[in-house]
XYZ file of C-alpha atoms in Angstrom:
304
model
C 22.895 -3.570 -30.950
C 25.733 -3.491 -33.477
C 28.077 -0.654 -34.266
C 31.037 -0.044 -36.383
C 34.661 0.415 -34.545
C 37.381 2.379 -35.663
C 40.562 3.764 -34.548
C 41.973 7.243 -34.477
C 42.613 7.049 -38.059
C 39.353 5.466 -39.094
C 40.629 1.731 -39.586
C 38.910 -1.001 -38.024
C 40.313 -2.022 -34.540
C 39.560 -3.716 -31.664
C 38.326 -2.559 -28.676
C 40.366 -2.074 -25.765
C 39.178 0.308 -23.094
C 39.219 0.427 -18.536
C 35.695 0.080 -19.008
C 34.348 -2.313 -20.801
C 31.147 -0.538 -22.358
C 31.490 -3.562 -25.361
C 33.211 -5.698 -27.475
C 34.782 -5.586 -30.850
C 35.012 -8.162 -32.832
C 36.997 -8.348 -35.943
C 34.832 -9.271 -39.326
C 36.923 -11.597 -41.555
C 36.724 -12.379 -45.491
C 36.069 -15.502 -46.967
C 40.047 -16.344 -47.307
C 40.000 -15.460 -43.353
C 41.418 -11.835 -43.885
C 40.568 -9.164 -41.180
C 38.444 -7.411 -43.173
C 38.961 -3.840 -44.557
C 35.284 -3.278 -43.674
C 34.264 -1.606 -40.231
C 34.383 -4.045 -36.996
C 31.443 -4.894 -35.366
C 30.897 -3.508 -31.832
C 28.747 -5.448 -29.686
C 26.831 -2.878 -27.094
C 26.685 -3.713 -23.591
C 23.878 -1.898 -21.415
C 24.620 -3.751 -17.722
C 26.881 -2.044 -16.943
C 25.121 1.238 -16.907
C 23.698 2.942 -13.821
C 22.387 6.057 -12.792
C 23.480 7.442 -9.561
C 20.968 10.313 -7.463
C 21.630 13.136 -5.110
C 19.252 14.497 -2.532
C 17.896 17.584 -1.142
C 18.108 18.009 2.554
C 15.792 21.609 3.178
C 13.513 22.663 4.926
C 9.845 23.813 4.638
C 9.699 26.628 1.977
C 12.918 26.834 0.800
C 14.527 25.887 -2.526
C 15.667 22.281 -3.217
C 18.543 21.385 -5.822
C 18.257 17.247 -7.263
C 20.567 15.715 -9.429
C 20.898 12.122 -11.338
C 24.157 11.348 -13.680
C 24.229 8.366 -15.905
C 27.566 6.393 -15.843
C 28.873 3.828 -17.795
C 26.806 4.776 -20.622
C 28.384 4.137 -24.392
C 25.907 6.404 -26.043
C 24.603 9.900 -25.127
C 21.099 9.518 -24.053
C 18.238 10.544 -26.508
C 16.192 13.028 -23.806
C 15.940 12.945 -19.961
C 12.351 13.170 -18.153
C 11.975 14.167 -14.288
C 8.254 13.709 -12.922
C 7.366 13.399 -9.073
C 4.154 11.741 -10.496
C 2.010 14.676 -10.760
C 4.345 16.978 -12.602
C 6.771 16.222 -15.546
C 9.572 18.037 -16.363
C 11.408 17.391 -19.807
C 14.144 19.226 -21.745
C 13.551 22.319 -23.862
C 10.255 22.671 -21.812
C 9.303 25.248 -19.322
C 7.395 25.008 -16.154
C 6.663 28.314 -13.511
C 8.363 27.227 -10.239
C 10.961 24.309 -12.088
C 14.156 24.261 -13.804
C 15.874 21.630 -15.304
C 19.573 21.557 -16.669
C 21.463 19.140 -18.072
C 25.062 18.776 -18.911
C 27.392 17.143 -21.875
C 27.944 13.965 -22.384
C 31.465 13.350 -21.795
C 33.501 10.184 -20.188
C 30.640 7.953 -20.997
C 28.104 10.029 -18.123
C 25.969 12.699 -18.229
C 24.593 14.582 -15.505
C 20.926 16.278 -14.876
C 19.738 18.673 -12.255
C 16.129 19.729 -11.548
C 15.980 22.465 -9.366
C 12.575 23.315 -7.332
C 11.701 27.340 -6.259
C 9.641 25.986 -2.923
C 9.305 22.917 -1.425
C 6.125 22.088 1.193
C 6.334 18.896 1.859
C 8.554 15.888 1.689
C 8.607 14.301 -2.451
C 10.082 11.679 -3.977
C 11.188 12.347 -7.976
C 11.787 10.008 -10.564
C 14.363 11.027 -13.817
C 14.672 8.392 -16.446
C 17.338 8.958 -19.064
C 16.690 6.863 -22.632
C 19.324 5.128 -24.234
C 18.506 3.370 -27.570
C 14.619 3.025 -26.366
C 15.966 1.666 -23.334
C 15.284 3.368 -19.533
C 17.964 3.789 -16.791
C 16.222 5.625 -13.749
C 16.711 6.928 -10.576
C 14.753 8.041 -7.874
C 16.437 11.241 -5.556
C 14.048 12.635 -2.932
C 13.602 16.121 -0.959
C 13.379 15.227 2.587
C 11.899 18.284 4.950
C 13.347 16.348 7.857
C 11.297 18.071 11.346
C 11.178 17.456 15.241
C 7.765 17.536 17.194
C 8.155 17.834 20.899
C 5.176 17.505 23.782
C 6.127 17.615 27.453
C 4.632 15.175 30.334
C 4.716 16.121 34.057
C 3.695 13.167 36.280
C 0.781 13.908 39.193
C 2.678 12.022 41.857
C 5.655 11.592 40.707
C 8.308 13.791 41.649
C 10.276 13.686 37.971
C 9.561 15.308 34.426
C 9.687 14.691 31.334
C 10.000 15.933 28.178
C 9.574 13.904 24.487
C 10.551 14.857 20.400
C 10.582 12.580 17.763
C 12.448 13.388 14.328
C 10.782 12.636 11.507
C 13.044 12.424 8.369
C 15.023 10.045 5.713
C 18.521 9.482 7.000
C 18.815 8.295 10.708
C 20.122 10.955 12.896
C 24.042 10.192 13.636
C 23.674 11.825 17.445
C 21.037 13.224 19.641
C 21.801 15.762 22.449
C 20.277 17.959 24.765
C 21.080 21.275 26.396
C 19.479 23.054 29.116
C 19.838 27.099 28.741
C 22.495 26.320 26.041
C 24.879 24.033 27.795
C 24.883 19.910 27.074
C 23.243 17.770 29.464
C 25.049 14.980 31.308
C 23.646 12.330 32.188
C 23.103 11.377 35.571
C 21.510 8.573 37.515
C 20.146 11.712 39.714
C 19.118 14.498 37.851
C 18.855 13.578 33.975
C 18.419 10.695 32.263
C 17.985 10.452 28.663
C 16.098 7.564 26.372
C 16.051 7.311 22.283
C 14.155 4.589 20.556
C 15.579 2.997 17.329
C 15.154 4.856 14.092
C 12.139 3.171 11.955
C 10.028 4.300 9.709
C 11.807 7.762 9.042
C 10.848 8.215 12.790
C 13.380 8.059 16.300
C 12.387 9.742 19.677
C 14.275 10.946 22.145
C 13.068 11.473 26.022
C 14.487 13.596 28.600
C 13.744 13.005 32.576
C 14.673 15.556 35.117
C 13.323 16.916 38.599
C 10.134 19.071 38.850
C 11.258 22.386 39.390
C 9.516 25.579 39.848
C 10.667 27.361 37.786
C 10.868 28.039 34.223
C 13.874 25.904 31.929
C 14.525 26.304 28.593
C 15.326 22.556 27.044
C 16.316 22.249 23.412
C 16.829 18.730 21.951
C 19.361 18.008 18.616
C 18.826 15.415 15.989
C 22.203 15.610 13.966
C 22.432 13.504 10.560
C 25.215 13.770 8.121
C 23.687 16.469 6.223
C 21.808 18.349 8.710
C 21.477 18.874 12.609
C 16.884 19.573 13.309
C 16.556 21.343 16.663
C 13.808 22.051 18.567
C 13.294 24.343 22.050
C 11.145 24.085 25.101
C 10.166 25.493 28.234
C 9.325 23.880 31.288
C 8.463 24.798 34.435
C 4.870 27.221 35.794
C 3.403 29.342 32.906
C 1.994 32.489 34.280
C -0.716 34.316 32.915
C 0.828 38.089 31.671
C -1.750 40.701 30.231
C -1.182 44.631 29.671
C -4.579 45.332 29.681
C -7.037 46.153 32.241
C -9.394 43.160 33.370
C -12.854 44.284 32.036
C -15.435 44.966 34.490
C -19.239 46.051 33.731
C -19.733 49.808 33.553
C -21.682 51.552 36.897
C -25.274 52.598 36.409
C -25.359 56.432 35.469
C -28.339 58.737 35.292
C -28.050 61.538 32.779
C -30.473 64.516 32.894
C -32.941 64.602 30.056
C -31.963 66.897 26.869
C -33.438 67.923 23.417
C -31.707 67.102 20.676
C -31.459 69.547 17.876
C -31.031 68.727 13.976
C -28.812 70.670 12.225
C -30.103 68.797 9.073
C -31.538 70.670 6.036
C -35.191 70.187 5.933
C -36.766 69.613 2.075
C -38.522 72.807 -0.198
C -41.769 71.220 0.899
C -41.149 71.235 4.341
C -39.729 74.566 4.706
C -42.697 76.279 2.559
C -45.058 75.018 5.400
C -43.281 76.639 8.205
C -42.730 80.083 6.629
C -46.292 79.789 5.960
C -47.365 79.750 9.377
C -44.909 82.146 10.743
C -46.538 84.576 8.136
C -49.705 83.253 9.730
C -48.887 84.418 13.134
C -47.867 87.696 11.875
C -50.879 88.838 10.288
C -53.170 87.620 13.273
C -50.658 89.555 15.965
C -51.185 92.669 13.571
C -55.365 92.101 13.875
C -54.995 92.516 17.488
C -52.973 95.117 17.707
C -55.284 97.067 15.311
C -58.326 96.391 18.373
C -56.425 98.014 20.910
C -56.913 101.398 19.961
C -60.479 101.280 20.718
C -60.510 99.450 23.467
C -58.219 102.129 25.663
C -61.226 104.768 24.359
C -63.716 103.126 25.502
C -61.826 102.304 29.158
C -60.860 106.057 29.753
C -64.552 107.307 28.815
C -65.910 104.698 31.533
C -63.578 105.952 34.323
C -64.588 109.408 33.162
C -68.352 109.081 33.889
């Protein structure tokens, strides 16, 4: 691509800079005159580069990325972030994103995409267009984590304990501490292993004396932008409840009872009862209407 070069004062020059984002060359006449007419600027694009920044968090928190384009002779036309299922571009919105990015000034320019939670590790992508042409970079949020299992040998009078860190940049130093305090090794009492770091992955081993009681190991996987630790217990686990052990209830034998509803009965129900209590009324009133009579006819038999 050609461009016009001018000085300070709008005449043509030639180009003279630390950098060298192109080249000026001057445009002569026919009679072999530097011409009055603009100089032609060559654009150079190898030069530029785009240089990332990652973020070291952990599960659930917030992670802050960042690219910047150097070496760059033109302001780019738009930036684009996109982690391959989402894309993030400027002047657009997007719940649980952010992106921001600065001026261009001394030939860079500098984007940061900013996540609200992170779950798991992801790898982004931002691609900054100059003149139809792509520069990219690829910065990464790395949830770097330790899991830990212990071993305890059946005839062997020595214990063990494992943890592996899983994460991007190889831990710088690995330690252990026993209730707090760094372990020493010792050809005795501890001895500590590590494998090489591959595949994001480096373990460390600890082996010590069985004991019976209870120790509290932690292990540390320090890198240069964050130390992962990890705690564990060794030693007898004993069972610990606060409640009562269950135990089947005793037989009981409970004298009989009636049970008595204090439940409203319905209209029709109710009619039918105070029915037959009038019932009984009336017939107790017949009988006591024959007793009259019946005394007479006693007294005149004792009589005779």
């Amino acid at each position: 691509m050609l461009e016009q070069c001018l000085d300070v004062n709008g005449y043509a020059v030639q180009r003279t800079e630390p950098v060298q984002l192109g080249r000026c060359e001057p445009h002569f006449d026919d009679y072999g005159r530097i011409s009055d007419q603009y100089l032609q600027f060559e654009v150079s694009y190898t030069q530029i580069h785009v240089r990332t920044t990652d973020a070291i968090v952990s599960t659930g928190d917030a992670a802050r990325l960042s690219c910047q384009l150097v070496n760059t002779p033109k302001s780019p036309d738009y930036v684009v972030w996109t982690n391959g299922v989402v894309q993030i571009e400027e002047f657009t919105t997007r719940s649980g994103y952010g992106l921001s990015t600065g001026v261009f000034t001394n030939n860079s320019m500098l984007s940061i995409l900013t996540v609200d939670r992170v779950d798991r590790q992801e790898k982004w992508t931002c691609t900054f267009i100059v003149d139809r042409n792509n520069f990219s970079g690829s910065p990464e949020v790395d949830t770097p984590d330790v899991s830990c299992d212990g071993m305890t040998g059946e005839t062997s009078m020595t214990a063990s304990m494992k943890c592996c860190y899983n994460g991007k940049y190889e831990p710088s130093k690995i330690f252990w501490q026993k209730h707090g305090k760094t372990v020493k090794e010792t050809a005795k009492t501890y001895q500590i292993t590590a494998t090489p770091f591959a595949n994001r992955t480096q373990c460390s081993s600890l082996h010590f004396p069985k004991s019976s009681s209870r120790l509290t190991f932690s292990v540390h996987f320090q890198t240069p932008f964050k130390t992962i630790t990890q705690t564990m217990i060794s030693g007898p686990i004993v069972k610990f409840s606060t409640s009562q052990p269950w135990r089947a209830p005793a037989k009981t034998t409970f004298p009989s009872y009636r049970v008595i509803n204090d439940v409203e009965e319905e209209e029709e129900n109710t009619n039918i009862t105070n029915n037959a209590i009038q019932d009984a009324i009336e017939n107790d009133s017949q009988r006591l209407n024959y007793l009259p009579p019946l005394l007479l006819l006693l007294f005149l038999r004792l009589i005779t």
